[in-house]
């Protein structure tokens, strides 16, 4: 299974500003491009900080002298790399309570920006594409199950699995693998098993919700 990476989802040629960019120019850029933050780069195109709408609003008390990007920015910049998974980028955003990450190459130069809205594009993936990946990659290639053993239904990203698997222990594994497929919102397993190899004994159906 190949999951879409930051490189697949990010906005390339991202809007950026220099350390000396003025307050009003930053406001103009945010409004013009419909964004909520902009990376601040040095002479080598390396992000040194980020100016957000919140930074701009904090700078406006009477007597404030924060008039350039360097004075306004939150620093150091929290960055992402193109090869990161979308999940890793989302966790970094959540951990730092930010909405956008500058994306840098191996030399630290800015190559794009990824935002929460970019990550949400994963969930616009069509049901047919999700179904095909689960059938071909998860069930057939990874778990070596017969294509006729499990029926996969997908409705707006919600996956329903029905059928029979060889062992009870495969049910939670199948669910977890399906949950990792890009675009999946929820997984429900209505699966029986031919042999109960789980501690405790009785065969049962499994289910999961995310």
CSV table of C-alpha atoms in Angstrom, one decimal:
chain,number,residue,atom,x,y,z
A,1,UNK,CA,0.0,0.0,0.0
A,2,UNK,CA,1.3,3.4,-0.9
A,3,UNK,CA,0.0,6.3,1.2
A,4,UNK,CA,0.0,9.8,-0.1
A,5,UNK,CA,2.9,11.8,1.3
A,6,UNK,CA,3.4,15.5,2.1
A,7,UNK,CA,4.9,15.9,-1.4
A,8,UNK,CA,1.6,14.6,-2.9
A,9,UNK,CA,-0.6,17.0,-0.9
A,10,UNK,CA,1.4,20.2,-0.3
A,11,UNK,CA,1.1,23.5,-2.2
A,12,UNK,CA,4.3,24.0,-4.2
A,13,UNK,CA,5.6,27.5,-5.0
A,14,UNK,CA,4.2,28.6,-1.6
A,15,UNK,CA,3.8,32.3,-0.7
A,16,UNK,CA,6.6,33.4,1.6
A,17,UNK,CA,8.1,36.7,2.9
A,18,UNK,CA,11.5,38.0,3.9
A,19,UNK,CA,12.5,39.1,7.4
A,20,UNK,CA,12.0,42.7,6.4
A,21,UNK,CA,8.6,42.4,4.9
A,22,UNK,CA,6.3,45.0,6.3
A,23,UNK,CA,3.2,44.4,8.4
A,24,UNK,CA,0.7,45.7,5.8
A,25,UNK,CA,2.3,43.7,3.0
A,26,UNK,CA,1.9,40.5,5.0
A,27,UNK,CA,-1.7,41.3,5.7
A,28,UNK,CA,-2.2,42.0,2.0
A,29,UNK,CA,-0.7,38.6,1.0
A,30,UNK,CA,-2.8,36.7,3.5
A,31,UNK,CA,-5.9,38.3,2.1
A,32,UNK,CA,-4.9,37.9,-1.6
A,33,UNK,CA,-4.1,34.3,-1.4
A,34,UNK,CA,-6.7,33.3,1.2
A,35,UNK,CA,-4.2,31.8,3.6
A,36,UNK,CA,-3.8,32.2,7.4
A,37,UNK,CA,0.0,32.1,7.8
A,38,UNK,CA,3.1,32.7,5.7
A,39,UNK,CA,6.7,31.3,6.2
A,40,UNK,CA,9.5,33.8,6.7
A,41,UNK,CA,12.6,32.8,4.8
A,42,UNK,CA,16.3,33.9,4.9
A,43,UNK,CA,18.5,34.8,1.9
A,44,UNK,CA,19.0,31.0,1.3
A,45,UNK,CA,15.2,30.3,1.1
A,46,UNK,CA,15.3,28.5,4.5
A,47,UNK,CA,12.3,29.1,6.8
A,48,UNK,CA,13.3,31.0,10.0
A,49,UNK,CA,9.8,31.5,11.3
A,50,UNK,CA,6.1,31.8,10.4
A,51,UNK,CA,3.8,34.8,10.7
A,52,UNK,CA,0.2,33.9,11.3
A,53,UNK,CA,-3.0,35.9,11.7
A,54,UNK,CA,-2.7,35.4,15.4
A,55,UNK,CA,0.8,36.9,15.3
A,56,UNK,CA,-0.5,39.9,13.4
A,57,UNK,CA,-3.3,40.5,15.9
A,58,UNK,CA,-1.0,40.2,18.9
A,59,UNK,CA,1.2,42.9,17.5
A,60,UNK,CA,-1.4,45.6,17.4
A,61,UNK,CA,-1.6,46.8,21.1
A,62,UNK,CA,-0.9,50.5,21.5
A,63,UNK,CA,2.9,51.2,21.5
A,64,UNK,CA,3.8,48.0,19.7
A,65,UNK,CA,6.8,48.2,17.4
A,66,UNK,CA,6.3,44.9,15.7
A,67,UNK,CA,6.2,46.2,12.1
A,68,UNK,CA,8.3,43.6,10.1
A,69,UNK,CA,8.1,39.8,9.6
A,70,UNK,CA,11.2,39.3,11.7
A,71,UNK,CA,9.6,41.1,14.7
A,72,UNK,CA,6.2,39.4,14.2
A,73,UNK,CA,7.1,35.8,13.4
A,74,UNK,CA,6.9,32.8,15.7
A,75,UNK,CA,10.3,31.2,15.6
A,76,UNK,CA,11.9,28.7,15.0
A,77,UNK,CA,9.6,27.5,12.2
A,78,UNK,CA,8.0,24.0,12.7
A,79,UNK,CA,8.7,22.3,9.4
A,80,UNK,CA,7.8,19.1,7.5
A,81,UNK,CA,9.6,17.1,4.9
A,82,UNK,CA,8.2,15.9,1.5
A,83,UNK,CA,8.6,12.2,2.3
A,84,UNK,CA,6.5,12.5,5.5
A,85,UNK,CA,3.2,10.7,5.6
A,86,UNK,CA,0.1,12.8,5.9
A,87,UNK,CA,-0.5,11.2,9.3
A,88,UNK,CA,2.9,12.4,10.6
A,89,UNK,CA,2.2,15.9,9.3
A,90,UNK,CA,-1.2,16.0,11.0
A,91,UNK,CA,0.3,14.8,14.3
A,92,UNK,CA,2.9,17.6,14.2
A,93,UNK,CA,0.3,20.2,13.5
A,94,UNK,CA,-1.8,18.9,16.4
A,95,UNK,CA,1.1,18.7,18.7
A,96,UNK,CA,2.1,22.3,18.0
A,97,UNK,CA,-1.5,23.6,17.6
A,98,UNK,CA,-0.7,25.1,14.2
A,99,UNK,CA,-2.6,24.9,10.9
A,100,UNK,CA,0.3,25.0,8.3
A,101,UNK,CA,3.8,23.6,8.0
A,102,UNK,CA,6.5,24.9,5.7
A,103,UNK,CA,8.0,21.9,3.7
A,104,UNK,CA,11.7,21.8,3.2
A,105,UNK,CA,14.1,19.7,1.2
A,106,UNK,CA,17.3,18.0,2.4
A,107,UNK,CA,19.2,21.3,2.4
A,108,UNK,CA,16.5,23.0,4.4
A,109,UNK,CA,15.2,25.2,1.6
A,110,UNK,CA,11.5,25.9,1.3
A,111,UNK,CA,9.7,23.8,-1.4
A,112,UNK,CA,6.1,24.1,-0.3
A,113,UNK,CA,3.5,24.5,2.4
A,114,UNK,CA,1.1,21.9,3.7
A,115,UNK,CA,-2.1,22.9,5.6
A,116,UNK,CA,-4.9,21.2,7.4
A,117,UNK,CA,-7.1,21.8,4.3
A,118,UNK,CA,-4.5,20.0,2.2
A,119,UNK,CA,-4.7,17.0,4.5
A,120,UNK,CA,-8.5,16.9,4.4
A,121,UNK,CA,-8.2,16.3,0.6
A,122,UNK,CA,-7.4,12.7,1.5
A,123,UNK,CA,-11.1,12.3,2.5
A,124,UNK,CA,-12.3,13.5,-0.9
A,125,UNK,CA,-10.9,10.2,-2.4
A,126,UNK,CA,-13.6,8.3,-4.3
A,127,UNK,CA,-15.3,5.2,-2.8
A,128,UNK,CA,-14.3,3.1,-5.8
A,129,UNK,CA,-10.6,3.8,-5.4
A,130,UNK,CA,-10.8,3.0,-1.7
A,131,UNK,CA,-12.7,-0.3,-2.4
A,132,UNK,CA,-10.1,-1.3,-5.0
A,133,UNK,CA,-7.2,-0.7,-2.7
A,134,UNK,CA,-8.7,-2.7,0.1
A,135,UNK,CA,-9.5,-5.6,-2.2
A,136,UNK,CA,-6.2,-5.6,-4.1
A,137,UNK,CA,-3.7,-4.4,-1.6
A,138,UNK,CA,-5.0,-5.2,1.8
A,139,UNK,CA,-7.0,-8.4,1.3
A,140,UNK,CA,-5.2,-10.1,-1.7
A,141,UNK,CA,-1.6,-8.9,-1.6
A,142,UNK,CA,-1.1,-8.3,2.2
A,143,UNK,CA,-3.3,-10.9,3.8
A,144,UNK,CA,-3.4,-13.4,0.9
A,145,UNK,CA,-7.1,-13.9,1.2
A,146,UNK,CA,-9.3,-15.1,-1.7
A,147,UNK,CA,-11.0,-12.1,-3.4
A,148,UNK,CA,-14.3,-14.0,-2.9
A,149,UNK,CA,-13.8,-14.5,0.9
A,150,UNK,CA,-14.6,-10.9,1.9
A,151,UNK,CA,-17.1,-8.4,0.5
A,152,UNK,CA,-16.0,-4.8,0.7
A,153,UNK,CA,-18.6,-2.0,0.7
A,154,UNK,CA,-17.7,1.6,0.8
A,155,UNK,CA,-20.1,4.5,1.2
A,156,UNK,CA,-18.6,8.1,1.7
A,157,UNK,CA,-15.4,6.6,3.0
A,158,UNK,CA,-17.2,4.3,5.5
A,159,UNK,CA,-16.1,0.7,4.9
A,160,UNK,CA,-18.1,-2.4,5.7
A,161,UNK,CA,-16.4,-5.8,5.6
A,162,UNK,CA,-18.5,-9.0,5.4
A,163,UNK,CA,-17.6,-12.6,4.8
A,164,UNK,CA,-15.4,-15.2,6.3
A,165,UNK,CA,-11.7,-15.3,7.1
A,166,UNK,CA,-9.6,-18.3,8.1
A,167,UNK,CA,-8.8,-17.3,11.6
A,168,UNK,CA,-10.3,-15.1,14.4
A,169,UNK,CA,-7.0,-13.3,14.9
A,170,UNK,CA,-7.2,-12.0,11.3
A,171,UNK,CA,-10.3,-9.9,12.0
A,172,UNK,CA,-8.6,-7.1,14.0
A,173,UNK,CA,-5.6,-7.1,11.7
A,174,UNK,CA,-7.9,-6.7,8.7
A,175,UNK,CA,-9.7,-3.8,10.3
A,176,UNK,CA,-6.5,-2.0,11.3
A,177,UNK,CA,-5.1,-2.3,7.8
A,178,UNK,CA,-8.3,-1.0,6.2
A,179,UNK,CA,-8.2,1.9,8.7
A,180,UNK,CA,-4.8,3.0,7.3
A,181,UNK,CA,-6.1,3.3,3.7
A,182,UNK,CA,-6.2,6.9,2.5
A,183,UNK,CA,-9.7,8.3,2.6
A,184,UNK,CA,-11.2,5.7,5.0
A,185,UNK,CA,-13.4,7.4,7.6
A,186,UNK,CA,-14.7,4.4,9.5
A,187,UNK,CA,-14.5,0.6,9.3
A,188,UNK,CA,-17.1,-1.9,10.4
A,189,UNK,CA,-16.3,-5.6,10.3
A,190,UNK,CA,-19.1,-8.2,10.1
A,191,UNK,CA,-16.7,-11.1,9.7
A,192,UNK,CA,-17.0,-14.7,10.7
A,193,UNK,CA,-14.0,-17.1,11.0
A,194,UNK,CA,-13.4,-20.7,10.2
A,195,UNK,CA,-11.1,-21.3,13.2
A,196,UNK,CA,-11.0,-19.4,16.5
A,197,UNK,CA,-7.4,-19.0,17.4
A,198,UNK,CA,-8.1,-16.2,19.9
A,199,UNK,CA,-7.7,-16.7,23.7
A,200,UNK,CA,-11.1,-17.4,25.2
A,201,UNK,CA,-12.5,-19.5,22.5
A,202,UNK,CA,-15.7,-18.6,20.7
A,203,UNK,CA,-15.7,-17.3,17.2
A,204,UNK,CA,-17.2,-13.8,17.0
A,205,UNK,CA,-17.6,-10.9,14.6
A,206,UNK,CA,-15.3,-7.9,15.0
A,207,UNK,CA,-16.0,-4.2,14.6
A,208,UNK,CA,-14.1,-1.0,14.7
A,209,UNK,CA,-14.9,2.7,14.3
A,210,UNK,CA,-12.5,5.6,13.8
